[in-house]
Short mmCIF file of C-alpha atoms in Angstrom, two decimals:
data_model
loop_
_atom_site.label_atom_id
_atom_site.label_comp_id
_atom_site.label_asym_id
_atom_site.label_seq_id
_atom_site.Cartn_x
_atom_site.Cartn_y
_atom_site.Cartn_z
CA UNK H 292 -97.65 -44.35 161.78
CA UNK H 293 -94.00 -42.98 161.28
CA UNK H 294 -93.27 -39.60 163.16
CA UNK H 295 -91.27 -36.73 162.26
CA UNK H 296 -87.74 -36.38 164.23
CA UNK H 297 -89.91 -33.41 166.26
CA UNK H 298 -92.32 -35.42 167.15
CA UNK H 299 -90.28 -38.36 168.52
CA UNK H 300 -88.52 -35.92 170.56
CA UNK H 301 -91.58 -34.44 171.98
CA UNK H 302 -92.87 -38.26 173.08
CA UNK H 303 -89.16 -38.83 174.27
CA UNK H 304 -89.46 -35.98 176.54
CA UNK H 305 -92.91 -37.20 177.75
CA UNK H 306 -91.01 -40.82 178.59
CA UNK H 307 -88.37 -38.35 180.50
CA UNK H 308 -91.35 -37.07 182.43
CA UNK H 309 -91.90 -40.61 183.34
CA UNK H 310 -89.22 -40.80 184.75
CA UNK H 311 -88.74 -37.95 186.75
CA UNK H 312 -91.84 -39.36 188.81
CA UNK H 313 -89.69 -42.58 189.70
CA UNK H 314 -86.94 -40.45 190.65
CA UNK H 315 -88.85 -38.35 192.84
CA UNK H 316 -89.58 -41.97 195.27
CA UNK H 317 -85.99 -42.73 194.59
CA UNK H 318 -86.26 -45.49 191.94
CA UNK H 319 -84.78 -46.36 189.40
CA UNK H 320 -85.52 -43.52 186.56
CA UNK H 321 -87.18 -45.21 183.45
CA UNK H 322 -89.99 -43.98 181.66
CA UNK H 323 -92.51 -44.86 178.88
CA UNK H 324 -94.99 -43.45 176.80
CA UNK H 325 -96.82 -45.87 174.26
CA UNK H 326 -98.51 -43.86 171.12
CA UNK H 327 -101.58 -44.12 168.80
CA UNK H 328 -102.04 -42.04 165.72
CA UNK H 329 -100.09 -39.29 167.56
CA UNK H 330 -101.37 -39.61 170.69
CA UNK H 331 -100.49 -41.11 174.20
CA UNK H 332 -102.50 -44.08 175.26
CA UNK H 333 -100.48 -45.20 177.62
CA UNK H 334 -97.71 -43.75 180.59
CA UNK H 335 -95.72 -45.80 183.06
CA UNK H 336 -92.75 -45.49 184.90
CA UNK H 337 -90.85 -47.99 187.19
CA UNK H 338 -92.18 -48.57 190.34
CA UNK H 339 -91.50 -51.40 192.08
CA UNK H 340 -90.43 -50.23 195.51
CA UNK H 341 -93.00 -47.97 195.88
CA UNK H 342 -95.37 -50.71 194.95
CA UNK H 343 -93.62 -53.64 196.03
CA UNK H 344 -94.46 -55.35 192.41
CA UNK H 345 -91.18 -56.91 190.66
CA UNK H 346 -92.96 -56.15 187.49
CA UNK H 347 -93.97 -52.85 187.69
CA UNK H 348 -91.32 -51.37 185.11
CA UNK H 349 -92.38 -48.59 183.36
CA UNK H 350 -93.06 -50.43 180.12
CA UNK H 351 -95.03 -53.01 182.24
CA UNK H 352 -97.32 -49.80 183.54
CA UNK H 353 -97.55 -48.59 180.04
CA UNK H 354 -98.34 -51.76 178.11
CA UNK H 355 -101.55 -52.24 180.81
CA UNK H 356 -102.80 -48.50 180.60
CA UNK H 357 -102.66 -48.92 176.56
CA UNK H 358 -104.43 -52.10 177.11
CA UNK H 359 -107.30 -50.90 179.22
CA UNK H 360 -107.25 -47.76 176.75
CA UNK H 361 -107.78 -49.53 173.52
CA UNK H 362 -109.70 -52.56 175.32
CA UNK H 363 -107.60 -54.98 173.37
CA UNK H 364 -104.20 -57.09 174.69
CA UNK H 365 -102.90 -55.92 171.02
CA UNK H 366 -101.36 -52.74 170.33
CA UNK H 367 -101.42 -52.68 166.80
CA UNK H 368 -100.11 -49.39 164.72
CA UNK H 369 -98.47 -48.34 168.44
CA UNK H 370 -95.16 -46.74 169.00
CA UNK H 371 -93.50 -47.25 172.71
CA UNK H 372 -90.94 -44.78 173.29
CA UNK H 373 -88.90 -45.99 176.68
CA UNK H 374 -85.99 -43.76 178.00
CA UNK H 375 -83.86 -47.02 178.64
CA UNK H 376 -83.43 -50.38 176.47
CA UNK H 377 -85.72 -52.53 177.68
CA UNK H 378 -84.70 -56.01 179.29
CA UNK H 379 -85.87 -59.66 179.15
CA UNK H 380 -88.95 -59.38 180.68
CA UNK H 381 -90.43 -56.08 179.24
CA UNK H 382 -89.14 -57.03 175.72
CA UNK H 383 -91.01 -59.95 175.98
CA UNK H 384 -94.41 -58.14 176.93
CA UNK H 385 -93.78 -55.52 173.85
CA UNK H 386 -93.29 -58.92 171.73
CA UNK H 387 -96.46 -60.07 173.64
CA UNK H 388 -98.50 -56.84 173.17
CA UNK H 389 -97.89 -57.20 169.16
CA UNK H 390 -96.20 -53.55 169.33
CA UNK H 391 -94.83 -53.07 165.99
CA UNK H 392 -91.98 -50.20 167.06
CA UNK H 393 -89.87 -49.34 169.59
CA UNK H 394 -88.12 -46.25 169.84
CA UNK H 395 -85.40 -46.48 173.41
CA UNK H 396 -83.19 -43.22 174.28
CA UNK H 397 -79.96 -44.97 175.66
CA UNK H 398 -78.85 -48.62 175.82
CA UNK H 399 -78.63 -50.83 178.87
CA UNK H 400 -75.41 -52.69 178.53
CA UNK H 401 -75.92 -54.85 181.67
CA UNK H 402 -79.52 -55.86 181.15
CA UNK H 403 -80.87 -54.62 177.61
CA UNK H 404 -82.91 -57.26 175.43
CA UNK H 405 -83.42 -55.02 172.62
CA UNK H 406 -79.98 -55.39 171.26
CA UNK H 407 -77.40 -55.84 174.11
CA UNK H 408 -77.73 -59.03 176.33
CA UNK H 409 -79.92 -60.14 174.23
CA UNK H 410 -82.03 -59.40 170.81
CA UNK H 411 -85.26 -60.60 171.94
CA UNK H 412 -87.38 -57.95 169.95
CA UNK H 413 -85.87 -59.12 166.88
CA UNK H 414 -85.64 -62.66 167.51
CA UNK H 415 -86.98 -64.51 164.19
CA UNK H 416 -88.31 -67.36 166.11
CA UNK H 417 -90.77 -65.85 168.23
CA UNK H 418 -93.66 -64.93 166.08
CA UNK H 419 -93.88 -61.52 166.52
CA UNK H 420 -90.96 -58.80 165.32
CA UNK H 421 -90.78 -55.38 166.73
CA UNK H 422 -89.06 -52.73 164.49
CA UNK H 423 -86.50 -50.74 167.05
CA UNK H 424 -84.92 -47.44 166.99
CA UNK H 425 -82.23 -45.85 169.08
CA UNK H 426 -80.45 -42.82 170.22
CA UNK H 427 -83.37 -40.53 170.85
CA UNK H 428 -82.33 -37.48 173.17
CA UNK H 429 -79.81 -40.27 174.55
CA UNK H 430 -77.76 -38.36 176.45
CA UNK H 431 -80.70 -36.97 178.21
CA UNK H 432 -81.83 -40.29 178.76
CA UNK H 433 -78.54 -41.83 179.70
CA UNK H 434 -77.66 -38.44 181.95
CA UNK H 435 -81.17 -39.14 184.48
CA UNK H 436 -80.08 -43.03 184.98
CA UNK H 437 -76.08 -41.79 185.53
CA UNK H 438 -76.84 -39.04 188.14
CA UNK H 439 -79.03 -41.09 190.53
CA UNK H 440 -77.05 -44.24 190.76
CA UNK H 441 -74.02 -41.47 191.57
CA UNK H 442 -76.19 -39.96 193.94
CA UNK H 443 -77.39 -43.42 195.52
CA UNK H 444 -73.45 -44.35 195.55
CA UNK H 445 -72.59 -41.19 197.70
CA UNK H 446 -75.78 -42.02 199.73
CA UNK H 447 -74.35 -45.26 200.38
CA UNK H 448 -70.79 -43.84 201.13
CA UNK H 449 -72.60 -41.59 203.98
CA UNK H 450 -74.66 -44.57 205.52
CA UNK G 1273 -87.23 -75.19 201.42
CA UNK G 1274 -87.52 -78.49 199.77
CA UNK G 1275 -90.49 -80.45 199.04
CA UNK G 1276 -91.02 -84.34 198.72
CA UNK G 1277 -92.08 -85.58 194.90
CA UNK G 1278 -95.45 -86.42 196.81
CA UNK G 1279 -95.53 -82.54 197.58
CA UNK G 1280 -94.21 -81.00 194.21
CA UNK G 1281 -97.01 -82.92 192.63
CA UNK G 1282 -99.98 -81.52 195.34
CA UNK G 1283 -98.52 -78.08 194.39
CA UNK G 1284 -98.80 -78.91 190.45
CA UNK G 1285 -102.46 -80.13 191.01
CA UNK G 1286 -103.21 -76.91 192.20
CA UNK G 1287 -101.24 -75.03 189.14
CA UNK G 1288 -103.73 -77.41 187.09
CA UNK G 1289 -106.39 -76.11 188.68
CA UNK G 1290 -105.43 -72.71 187.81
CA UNK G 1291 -105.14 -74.10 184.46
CA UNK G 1292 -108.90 -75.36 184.15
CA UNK G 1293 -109.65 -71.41 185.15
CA UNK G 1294 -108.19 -70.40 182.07
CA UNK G 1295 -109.32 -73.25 179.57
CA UNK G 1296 -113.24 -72.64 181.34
CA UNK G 1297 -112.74 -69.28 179.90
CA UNK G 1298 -111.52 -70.26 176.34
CA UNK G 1299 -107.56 -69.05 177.11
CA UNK G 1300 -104.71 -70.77 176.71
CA UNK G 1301 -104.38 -73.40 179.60
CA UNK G 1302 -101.21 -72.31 181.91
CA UNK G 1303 -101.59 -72.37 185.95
CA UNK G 1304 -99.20 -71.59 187.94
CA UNK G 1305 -98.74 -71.28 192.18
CA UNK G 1306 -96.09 -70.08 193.92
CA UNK G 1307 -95.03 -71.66 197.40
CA UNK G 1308 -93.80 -70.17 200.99
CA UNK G 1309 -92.82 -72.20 203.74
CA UNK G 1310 -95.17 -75.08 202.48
CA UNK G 1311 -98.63 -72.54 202.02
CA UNK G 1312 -99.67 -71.01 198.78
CA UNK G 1313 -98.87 -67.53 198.75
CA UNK G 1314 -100.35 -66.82 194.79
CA UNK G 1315 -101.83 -68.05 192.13
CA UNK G 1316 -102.40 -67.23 188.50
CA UNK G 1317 -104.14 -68.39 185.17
CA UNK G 1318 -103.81 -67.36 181.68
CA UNK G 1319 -106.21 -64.37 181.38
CA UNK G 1320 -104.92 -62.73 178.01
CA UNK G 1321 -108.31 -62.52 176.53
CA UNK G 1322 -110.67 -61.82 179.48
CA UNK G 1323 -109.07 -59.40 181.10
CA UNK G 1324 -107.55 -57.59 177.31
CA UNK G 1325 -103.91 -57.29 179.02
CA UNK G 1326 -100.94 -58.99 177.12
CA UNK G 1327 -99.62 -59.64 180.28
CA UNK G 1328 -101.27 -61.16 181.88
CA UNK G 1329 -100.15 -64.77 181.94
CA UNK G 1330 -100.54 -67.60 184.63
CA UNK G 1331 -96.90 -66.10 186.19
CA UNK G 1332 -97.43 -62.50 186.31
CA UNK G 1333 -100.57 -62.78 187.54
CA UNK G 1334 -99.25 -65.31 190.57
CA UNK G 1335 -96.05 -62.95 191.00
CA UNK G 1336 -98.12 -59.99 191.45
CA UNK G 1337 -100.24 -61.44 194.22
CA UNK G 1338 -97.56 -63.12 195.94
CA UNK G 1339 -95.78 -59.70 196.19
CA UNK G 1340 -99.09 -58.52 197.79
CA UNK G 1341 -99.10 -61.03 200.26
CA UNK G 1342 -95.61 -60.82 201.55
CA UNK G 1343 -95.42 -56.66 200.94
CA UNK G 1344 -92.03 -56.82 199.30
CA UNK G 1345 -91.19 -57.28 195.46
CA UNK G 1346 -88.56 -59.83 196.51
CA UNK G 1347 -90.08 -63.38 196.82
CA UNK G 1348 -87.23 -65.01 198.61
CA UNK G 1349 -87.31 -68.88 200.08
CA UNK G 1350 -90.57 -69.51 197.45
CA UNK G 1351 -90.83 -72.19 194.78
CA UNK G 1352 -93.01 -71.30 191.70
CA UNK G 1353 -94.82 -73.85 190.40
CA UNK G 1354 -96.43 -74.14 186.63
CA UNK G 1355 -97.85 -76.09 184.55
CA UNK G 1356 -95.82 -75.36 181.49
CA UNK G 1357 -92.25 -73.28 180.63
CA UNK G 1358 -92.64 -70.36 180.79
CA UNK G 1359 -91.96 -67.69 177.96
CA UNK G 1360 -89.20 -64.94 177.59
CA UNK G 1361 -91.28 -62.27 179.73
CA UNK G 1362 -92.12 -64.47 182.63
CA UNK G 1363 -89.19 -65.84 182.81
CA UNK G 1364 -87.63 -62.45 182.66
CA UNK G 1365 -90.37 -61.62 185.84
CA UNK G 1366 -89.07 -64.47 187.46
CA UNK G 1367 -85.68 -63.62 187.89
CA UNK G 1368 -86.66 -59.97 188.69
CA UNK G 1369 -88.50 -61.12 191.78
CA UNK G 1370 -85.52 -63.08 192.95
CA UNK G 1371 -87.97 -66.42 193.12
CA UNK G 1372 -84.85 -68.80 194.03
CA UNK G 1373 -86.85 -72.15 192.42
CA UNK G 1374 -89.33 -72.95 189.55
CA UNK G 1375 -91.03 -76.23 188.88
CA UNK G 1376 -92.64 -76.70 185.78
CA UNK G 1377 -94.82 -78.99 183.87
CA UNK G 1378 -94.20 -79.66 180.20
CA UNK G 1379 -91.45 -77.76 178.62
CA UNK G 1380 -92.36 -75.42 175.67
CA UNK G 1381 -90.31 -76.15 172.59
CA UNK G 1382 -92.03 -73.09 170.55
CA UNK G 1383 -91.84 -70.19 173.54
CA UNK G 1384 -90.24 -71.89 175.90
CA UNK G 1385 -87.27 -69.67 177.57
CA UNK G 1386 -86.36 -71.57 180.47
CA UNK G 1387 -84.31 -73.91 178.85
CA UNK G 1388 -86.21 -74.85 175.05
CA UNK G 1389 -85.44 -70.79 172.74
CA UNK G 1390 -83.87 -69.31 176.07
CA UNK G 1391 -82.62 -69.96 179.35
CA UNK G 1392 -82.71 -67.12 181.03
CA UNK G 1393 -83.38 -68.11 184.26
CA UNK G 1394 -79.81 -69.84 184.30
CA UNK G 1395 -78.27 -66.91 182.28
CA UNK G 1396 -74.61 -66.52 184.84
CA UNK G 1397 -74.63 -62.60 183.24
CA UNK G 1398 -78.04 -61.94 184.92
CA UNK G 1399 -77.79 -60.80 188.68
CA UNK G 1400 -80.24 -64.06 189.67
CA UNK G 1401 -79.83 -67.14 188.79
CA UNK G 1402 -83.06 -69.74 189.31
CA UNK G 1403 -82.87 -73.45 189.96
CA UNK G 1404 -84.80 -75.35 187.24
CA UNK G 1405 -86.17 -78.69 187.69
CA UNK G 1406 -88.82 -80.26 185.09
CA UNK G 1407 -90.80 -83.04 184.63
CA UNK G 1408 -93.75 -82.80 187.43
CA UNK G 1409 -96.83 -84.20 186.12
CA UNK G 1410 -95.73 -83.60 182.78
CA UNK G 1411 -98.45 -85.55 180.92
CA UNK G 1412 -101.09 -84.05 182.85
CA UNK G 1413 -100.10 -80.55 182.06
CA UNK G 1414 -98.82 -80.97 178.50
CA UNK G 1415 -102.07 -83.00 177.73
CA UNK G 1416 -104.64 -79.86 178.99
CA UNK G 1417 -102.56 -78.04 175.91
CA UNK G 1418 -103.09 -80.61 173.63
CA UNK G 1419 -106.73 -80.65 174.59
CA UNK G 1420 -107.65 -77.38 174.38
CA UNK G 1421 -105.10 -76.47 170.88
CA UNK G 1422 -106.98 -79.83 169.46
CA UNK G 1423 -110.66 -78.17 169.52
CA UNK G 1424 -109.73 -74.98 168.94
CA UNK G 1425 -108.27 -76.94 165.33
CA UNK G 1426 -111.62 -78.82 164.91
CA UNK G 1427 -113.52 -75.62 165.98
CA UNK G 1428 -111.53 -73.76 163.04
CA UNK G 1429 -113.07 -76.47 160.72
CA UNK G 1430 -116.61 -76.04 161.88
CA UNK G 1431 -115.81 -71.92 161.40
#
């Protein structure tokens, strides 16, 4: 299902909710939102310290939520809007999930697989291609990740 | 730590054993342990299609209940064990859980990202870098693949 530049804004800002709630236990602020024929079936947001889980990004969260929703490990005709580029291991679960688009606000230079580091999403050898799109309230996106590693490096200079 | 070949190939047995979970349940055969200071601290099987999460391969599954056991997401000083190479997402979990060693089976020359498509795990621009070593029990694990890709074939002929 294609959506209107509205409507990718409005499940952009639902990601940016996401990740307000891993800012508010001090982690790292990414958020997801994975969507059906318009509607969410699936939230996460990164949580591995409050968790202890090294896989509990917020794609990770999503991707199982949208699993248990649907009942199915494939997310056919689903959209996954994510605030950040995703990296190796969550672009390899949307390749494993069978999501056919992904929609990220701002790119990850030092760990993005959906274009940067690497291309994995669009990687002709693996037998499933993901259709990605970028720049979605970016700066928005980009502005949430900037102001708490500046935060967490003034933290750091107090310590 | 390091472990004697006779060792290694105690801990593989027991990532084949995890295996024969999955293949009783008509998945994909991959087991996997991962190792502490000599004890078993997780284990995981293939569990795709049981449990409908796209995740949920032999790795994550282990990952997430060795991060359990010790309460943190970091799994320093362990050695993961399993029975074949593991794919871009788990190796991408890997690395994000700071495992320092991985042992596995039979390489994967089709999905294969620690070393066959990718290498991640020995990727210098990622901030972890895993030690790699191949080649325990390799027939026995590549030949539970073989096995179970073999009569799903014939079954396919019988369909």
């Amino acid at each position: 299902m294609e959506y209107t530049l509205e409507e990718k804004e409005g499940f952009m800002r639902e990601a940016l909710k996401e990740a307000e709630k891993s800012l508010a236990k001090d982690e790292i602020p990414i958020g997801c939102v994975i969507v059906k024929d318009g509607q969410i079936i699936g939230r996460g947001h990164n949580a591995r310290e409050e968790l202890n889980q090294a896989v509990m990004h917020a794609e990770i969260m999503a991707i199982t939520e949208a699993n248990a929703h649907v009942g199915n490990w494939r997310l056919l005709d689903c959209t996954l809007f994510v605030t950040i580029e995703p990296c190796v291991m969550c672009s390899g679960a949307i390749g494993l999930a069978r999501i056919p688009k992904v929609i990220y606000g701002a790119a990850n230079a030092k760990f993005g697989a959906a274009g940067s580091l690497y291309d994995i999403l669009r990687d002709e050898r693996l037998n499933h291609r993901v259709e990605v799109e970028t720049g979605i309230l970016e700066e928005a996106c980009a502005d949430v990740m900037r102001s708490f590693f500046k935060a967490r490096r003034e933290q750091k200079k107090l310590d």
